[in-house]
Short mmCIF file of the C-alpha atoms (twelve columns), coordinates in Angstrom:
data_MODEL
# 
_entry.id   MODEL 
# 
loop_
_atom_site.group_PDB 
_atom_site.id 
_atom_site.type_symbol 
_atom_site.label_atom_id 
_atom_site.label_alt_id 
_atom_site.label_comp_id 
_atom_site.label_asym_id 
_atom_site.label_seq_id 
_atom_site.Cartn_x 
_atom_site.Cartn_y 
_atom_site.Cartn_z 
_atom_site.pdbx_PDB_model_num 
ATOM 1   C CA . UNK A 1   -21.953 22.663  -15.906 1 
ATOM 2   C CA . UNK A 2   -18.033 22.213  -15.829 1 
ATOM 3   C CA . UNK A 3   -15.975 22.238  -18.486 1 
ATOM 4   C CA . UNK A 4   -12.403 20.595  -18.535 1 
ATOM 5   C CA . UNK A 5   -9.635  20.561  -21.241 1 
ATOM 6   C CA . UNK A 6   -6.915  17.886  -20.542 1 
ATOM 7   C CA . UNK A 7   -3.805  17.685  -22.274 1 
ATOM 8   C CA . UNK A 8   -2.215  14.668  -20.867 1 
ATOM 9   C CA . UNK A 9   0.776   12.142  -21.815 1 
ATOM 10  C CA . UNK A 10  0.927   8.701   -20.893 1 
ATOM 11  C CA . UNK A 11  2.754   7.629   -19.006 1 
ATOM 12  C CA . UNK A 12  2.409   10.087  -16.615 1 
ATOM 13  C CA . UNK A 13  4.864   12.624  -15.891 1 
ATOM 14  C CA . UNK A 14  5.071   14.840  -12.785 1 
ATOM 15  C CA . UNK A 15  7.517   16.346  -9.796  1 
ATOM 16  C CA . UNK A 16  7.100   16.018  -6.196  1 
ATOM 17  C CA . UNK A 17  8.566   17.409  -3.223  1 
ATOM 18  C CA . UNK A 18  6.911   16.048  0.146   1 
ATOM 19  C CA . UNK A 19  3.947   14.998  -1.543  1 
ATOM 20  C CA . UNK A 20  2.026   13.330  1.464   1 
ATOM 21  C CA . UNK A 21  -0.570  10.556  1.517   1 
ATOM 22  C CA . UNK A 22  -2.317  9.284   4.500   1 
ATOM 23  C CA . UNK A 23  -4.967  6.713   5.517   1 
ATOM 24  C CA . UNK A 24  -6.041  4.935   8.662   1 
ATOM 25  C CA . UNK A 25  -6.767  1.274   9.125   1 
ATOM 26  C CA . UNK A 26  -8.873  -0.256  11.992  1 
ATOM 27  C CA . UNK A 27  -6.538  -2.361  14.335  1 
ATOM 28  C CA . UNK A 28  -7.064  -5.049  17.105  1 
ATOM 29  C CA . UNK A 29  -3.967  -6.748  18.182  1 
ATOM 30  C CA . UNK A 30  -4.729  -7.673  21.618  1 
ATOM 31  C CA . UNK A 31  -5.116  -11.298 21.082  1 
ATOM 32  C CA . UNK A 32  -2.094  -11.383 18.697  1 
ATOM 33  C CA . UNK A 33  0.119   -9.865  21.367  1 
ATOM 34  C CA . UNK A 34  -0.733  -11.881 24.518  1 
ATOM 35  C CA . UNK A 35  2.540   -13.140 25.845  1 
ATOM 36  C CA . UNK A 36  4.915   -10.657 23.528  1 
ATOM 37  C CA . UNK A 37  7.468   -9.077  25.672  1 
ATOM 38  C CA . UNK A 38  9.446   -7.043  23.067  1 
ATOM 39  C CA . UNK A 39  10.854  -7.506  19.526  1 
ATOM 40  C CA . UNK A 40  11.942  -6.224  16.193  1 
ATOM 41  C CA . UNK A 41  10.129  -5.381  12.918  1 
ATOM 42  C CA . UNK A 42  11.920  -5.459  9.628   1 
ATOM 43  C CA . UNK A 43  10.373  -3.736  6.614   1 
ATOM 44  C CA . UNK A 44  12.108  -4.892  3.259   1 
ATOM 45  C CA . UNK A 45  11.021  -2.628  0.404   1 
ATOM 46  C CA . UNK A 46  12.304  -3.214  -2.980  1 
ATOM 47  C CA . UNK A 47  11.708  0.057   -4.459  1 
ATOM 48  C CA . UNK A 48  11.087  0.186   -8.384  1 
ATOM 49  C CA . UNK A 49  9.806   3.781   -8.434  1 
ATOM 50  C CA . UNK A 50  12.132  7.006   -8.743  1 
ATOM 51  C CA . UNK A 51  11.046  8.433   -5.370  1 
ATOM 52  C CA . UNK A 52  12.355  8.815   -2.120  1 
ATOM 53  C CA . UNK A 53  9.791   7.717   0.217   1 
ATOM 54  C CA . UNK A 54  9.328   8.263   3.995   1 
ATOM 55  C CA . UNK A 55  6.823   6.386   6.105   1 
ATOM 56  C CA . UNK A 56  5.607   6.817   9.437   1 
ATOM 57  C CA . UNK A 57  2.865   4.710   11.436  1 
ATOM 58  C CA . UNK A 58  0.934   6.313   14.247  1 
ATOM 59  C CA . UNK A 59  -1.491  4.519   16.788  1 
ATOM 60  C CA . UNK A 60  -4.533  5.969   17.643  1 
ATOM 61  C CA . UNK A 61  -7.438  5.394   20.046  1 
ATOM 62  C CA . UNK A 62  -10.907 5.264   19.375  1 
ATOM 63  C CA . UNK A 63  -11.329 8.798   19.486  1 
ATOM 64  C CA . UNK A 64  -8.692  9.029   16.687  1 
ATOM 65  C CA . UNK A 65  -6.024  10.585  18.862  1 
ATOM 66  C CA . UNK A 66  -2.713  9.638   18.082  1 
ATOM 67  C CA . UNK A 67  -1.108  7.761   21.323  1 
ATOM 68  C CA . UNK A 68  2.346   6.449   19.756  1 
ATOM 69  C CA . UNK A 69  4.284   6.128   16.926  1 
ATOM 70  C CA . UNK A 70  5.735   3.161   15.681  1 
ATOM 71  C CA . UNK A 71  8.784   3.801   13.516  1 
ATOM 72  C CA . UNK A 72  11.747  5.838   15.197  1 
ATOM 73  C CA . UNK A 73  13.094  8.890   13.556  1 
ATOM 74  C CA . UNK A 74  13.368  9.351   9.614   1 
ATOM 75  C CA . UNK A 75  12.523  6.148   7.944   1 
ATOM 76  C CA . UNK A 76  13.697  6.676   4.549   1 
ATOM 77  C CA . UNK A 77  13.058  4.109   1.627   1 
ATOM 78  C CA . UNK A 78  15.444  4.769   -1.115  1 
ATOM 79  C CA . UNK A 79  14.655  5.735   -4.732  1 
ATOM 80  C CA . UNK A 80  15.480  3.264   -7.412  1 
ATOM 81  C CA . UNK A 81  18.387  4.457   -9.518  1 
ATOM 82  C CA . UNK A 82  17.571  5.760   -13.167 1 
ATOM 83  C CA . UNK A 83  19.606  6.217   -16.500 1 
ATOM 84  C CA . UNK A 84  20.227  9.790   -18.131 1 
ATOM 85  C CA . UNK A 85  16.482  9.654   -19.365 1 
ATOM 86  C CA . UNK A 86  15.481  9.131   -15.793 1 
ATOM 87  C CA . UNK A 87  13.906  5.740   -16.308 1 
ATOM 88  C CA . UNK A 88  14.592  3.467   -13.696 1 
ATOM 89  C CA . UNK A 89  17.508  0.936   -14.179 1 
ATOM 90  C CA . UNK A 90  16.649  -1.283  -11.563 1 
ATOM 91  C CA . UNK A 91  14.780  -1.498  -8.045  1 
ATOM 92  C CA . UNK A 92  16.603  -0.668  -4.860  1 
ATOM 93  C CA . UNK A 93  16.122  -2.624  -1.448  1 
ATOM 94  C CA . UNK A 94  15.988  -0.950  1.762   1 
ATOM 95  C CA . UNK A 95  15.917  -2.471  5.085   1 
ATOM 96  C CA . UNK A 96  14.050  -0.488  8.058   1 
ATOM 97  C CA . UNK A 97  14.459  -2.060  11.347  1 
ATOM 98  C CA . UNK A 98  11.801  -0.880  13.588  1 
ATOM 99  C CA . UNK A 99  12.293  -2.161  17.500  1 
ATOM 100 C CA . UNK A 100 9.245   -2.630  19.323  1 
ATOM 101 C CA . UNK A 101 9.545   -2.194  23.093  1 
ATOM 102 C CA . UNK A 102 7.588   -3.513  26.049  1 
ATOM 103 C CA . UNK A 103 5.787   -0.010  25.932  1 
ATOM 104 C CA . UNK A 104 5.351   -0.289  22.255  1 
ATOM 105 C CA . UNK A 105 3.480   -3.776  22.678  1 
ATOM 106 C CA . UNK A 106 1.055   -1.992  25.591  1 
ATOM 107 C CA . UNK A 107 0.372   0.752   22.774  1 
ATOM 108 C CA . UNK A 108 -0.595  -1.413  20.130  1 
ATOM 109 C CA . UNK A 109 -2.847  -3.524  22.543  1 
ATOM 110 C CA . UNK A 110 -4.509  -0.395  23.137  1 
ATOM 111 C CA . UNK A 111 -4.657  0.876   19.832  1 
ATOM 112 C CA . UNK A 112 -8.049  0.858   17.788  1 
ATOM 113 C CA . UNK A 113 -6.629  2.546   14.610  1 
ATOM 114 C CA . UNK A 114 -3.152  3.084   12.520  1 
ATOM 115 C CA . UNK A 115 -2.431  6.147   10.813  1 
ATOM 116 C CA . UNK A 116 -0.139  5.714   7.827   1 
ATOM 117 C CA . UNK A 117 1.857   8.722   6.355   1 
ATOM 118 C CA . UNK A 118 3.849   8.397   3.345   1 
ATOM 119 C CA . UNK A 119 5.871   11.336  1.799   1 
ATOM 120 C CA . UNK A 120 7.001   11.130  -1.725  1 
ATOM 121 C CA . UNK A 121 10.158  13.101  -3.057  1 
ATOM 122 C CA . UNK A 122 10.918  12.800  -6.753  1 
ATOM 123 C CA . UNK A 123 14.703  12.621  -7.522  1 
ATOM 124 C CA . UNK A 124 16.170  15.527  -8.847  1 
ATOM 125 C CA . UNK A 125 13.057  17.722  -7.917  1 
ATOM 126 C CA . UNK A 126 11.601  19.916  -9.724  1 
ATOM 127 C CA . UNK A 127 12.865  17.784  -12.740 1 
ATOM 128 C CA . UNK A 128 9.654   15.741  -13.867 1 
ATOM 129 C CA . UNK A 129 10.087  12.166  -14.314 1 
ATOM 130 C CA . UNK A 130 7.548   9.559   -16.004 1 
ATOM 131 C CA . UNK A 131 5.930   6.770   -14.137 1 
ATOM 132 C CA . UNK A 132 5.743   3.682   -16.264 1 
ATOM 133 C CA . UNK A 133 3.355   0.932   -15.922 1 
ATOM 134 C CA . UNK A 134 6.089   -1.576  -15.064 1 
ATOM 135 C CA . UNK A 135 7.278   0.478   -11.972 1 
ATOM 136 C CA . UNK A 136 6.332   -1.525  -8.530  1 
ATOM 137 C CA . UNK A 137 7.356   -1.491  -4.964  1 
ATOM 138 C CA . UNK A 138 7.515   -4.654  -3.094  1 
ATOM 139 C CA . UNK A 139 7.290   -4.637  0.692   1 
ATOM 140 C CA . UNK A 140 7.687   -7.301  3.187   1 
ATOM 141 C CA . UNK A 141 7.232   -6.980  6.928   1 
ATOM 142 C CA . UNK A 142 8.935   -9.557  9.119   1 
ATOM 143 C CA . UNK A 143 8.581   -9.580  12.864  1 
ATOM 144 C CA . UNK A 144 10.987  -11.211 15.428  1 
ATOM 145 C CA . UNK A 145 9.531   -11.235 18.950  1 
ATOM 146 C CA . UNK A 146 10.347  -12.478 22.485  1 
ATOM 147 C CA . UNK A 147 7.419   -14.305 23.953  1 
ATOM 148 C CA . UNK A 148 6.498   -15.560 27.506  1 
ATOM 149 C CA . UNK A 149 4.933   -18.850 27.255  1 
ATOM 150 C CA . UNK A 150 3.832   -20.268 30.546  1 
ATOM 151 C CA . UNK A 151 3.078   -23.987 31.175  1 
ATOM 152 C CA . UNK A 152 -0.498  -24.721 32.690  1 
ATOM 153 C CA . UNK A 153 -0.823  -27.573 34.621  1 
# 
């Protein structure tokens, strides 16, 4: 058998440097992207956690091979400011602009899955920070696209 002793303080307290979470999601955007030439995705993140977060989205084919990435370069969501006790004072808004070229539209149409990778860094690493139940992050993704509309006679 397994014997475990757990000494735990709630709220949880930890430090992280490049802690990475990854997940895949099925994707089928062929019909939704018909007529789209190019555009921009805008990610608004109102971060209420004391973590600096970076995100990357990868498009994958049916064999789980990465065929393209969605977000260019480093995409950092700023951490919420904290007081002298490392408790979040207020959420921090970050706006990430993601250009979607004609080539990206083609990649999106061909992709069968999307790989989401999120990396977390606690502020003042390696100092521990507490995570409270009221901490949250609100994310909104907005699209602005150029469409080709053909008139059928």
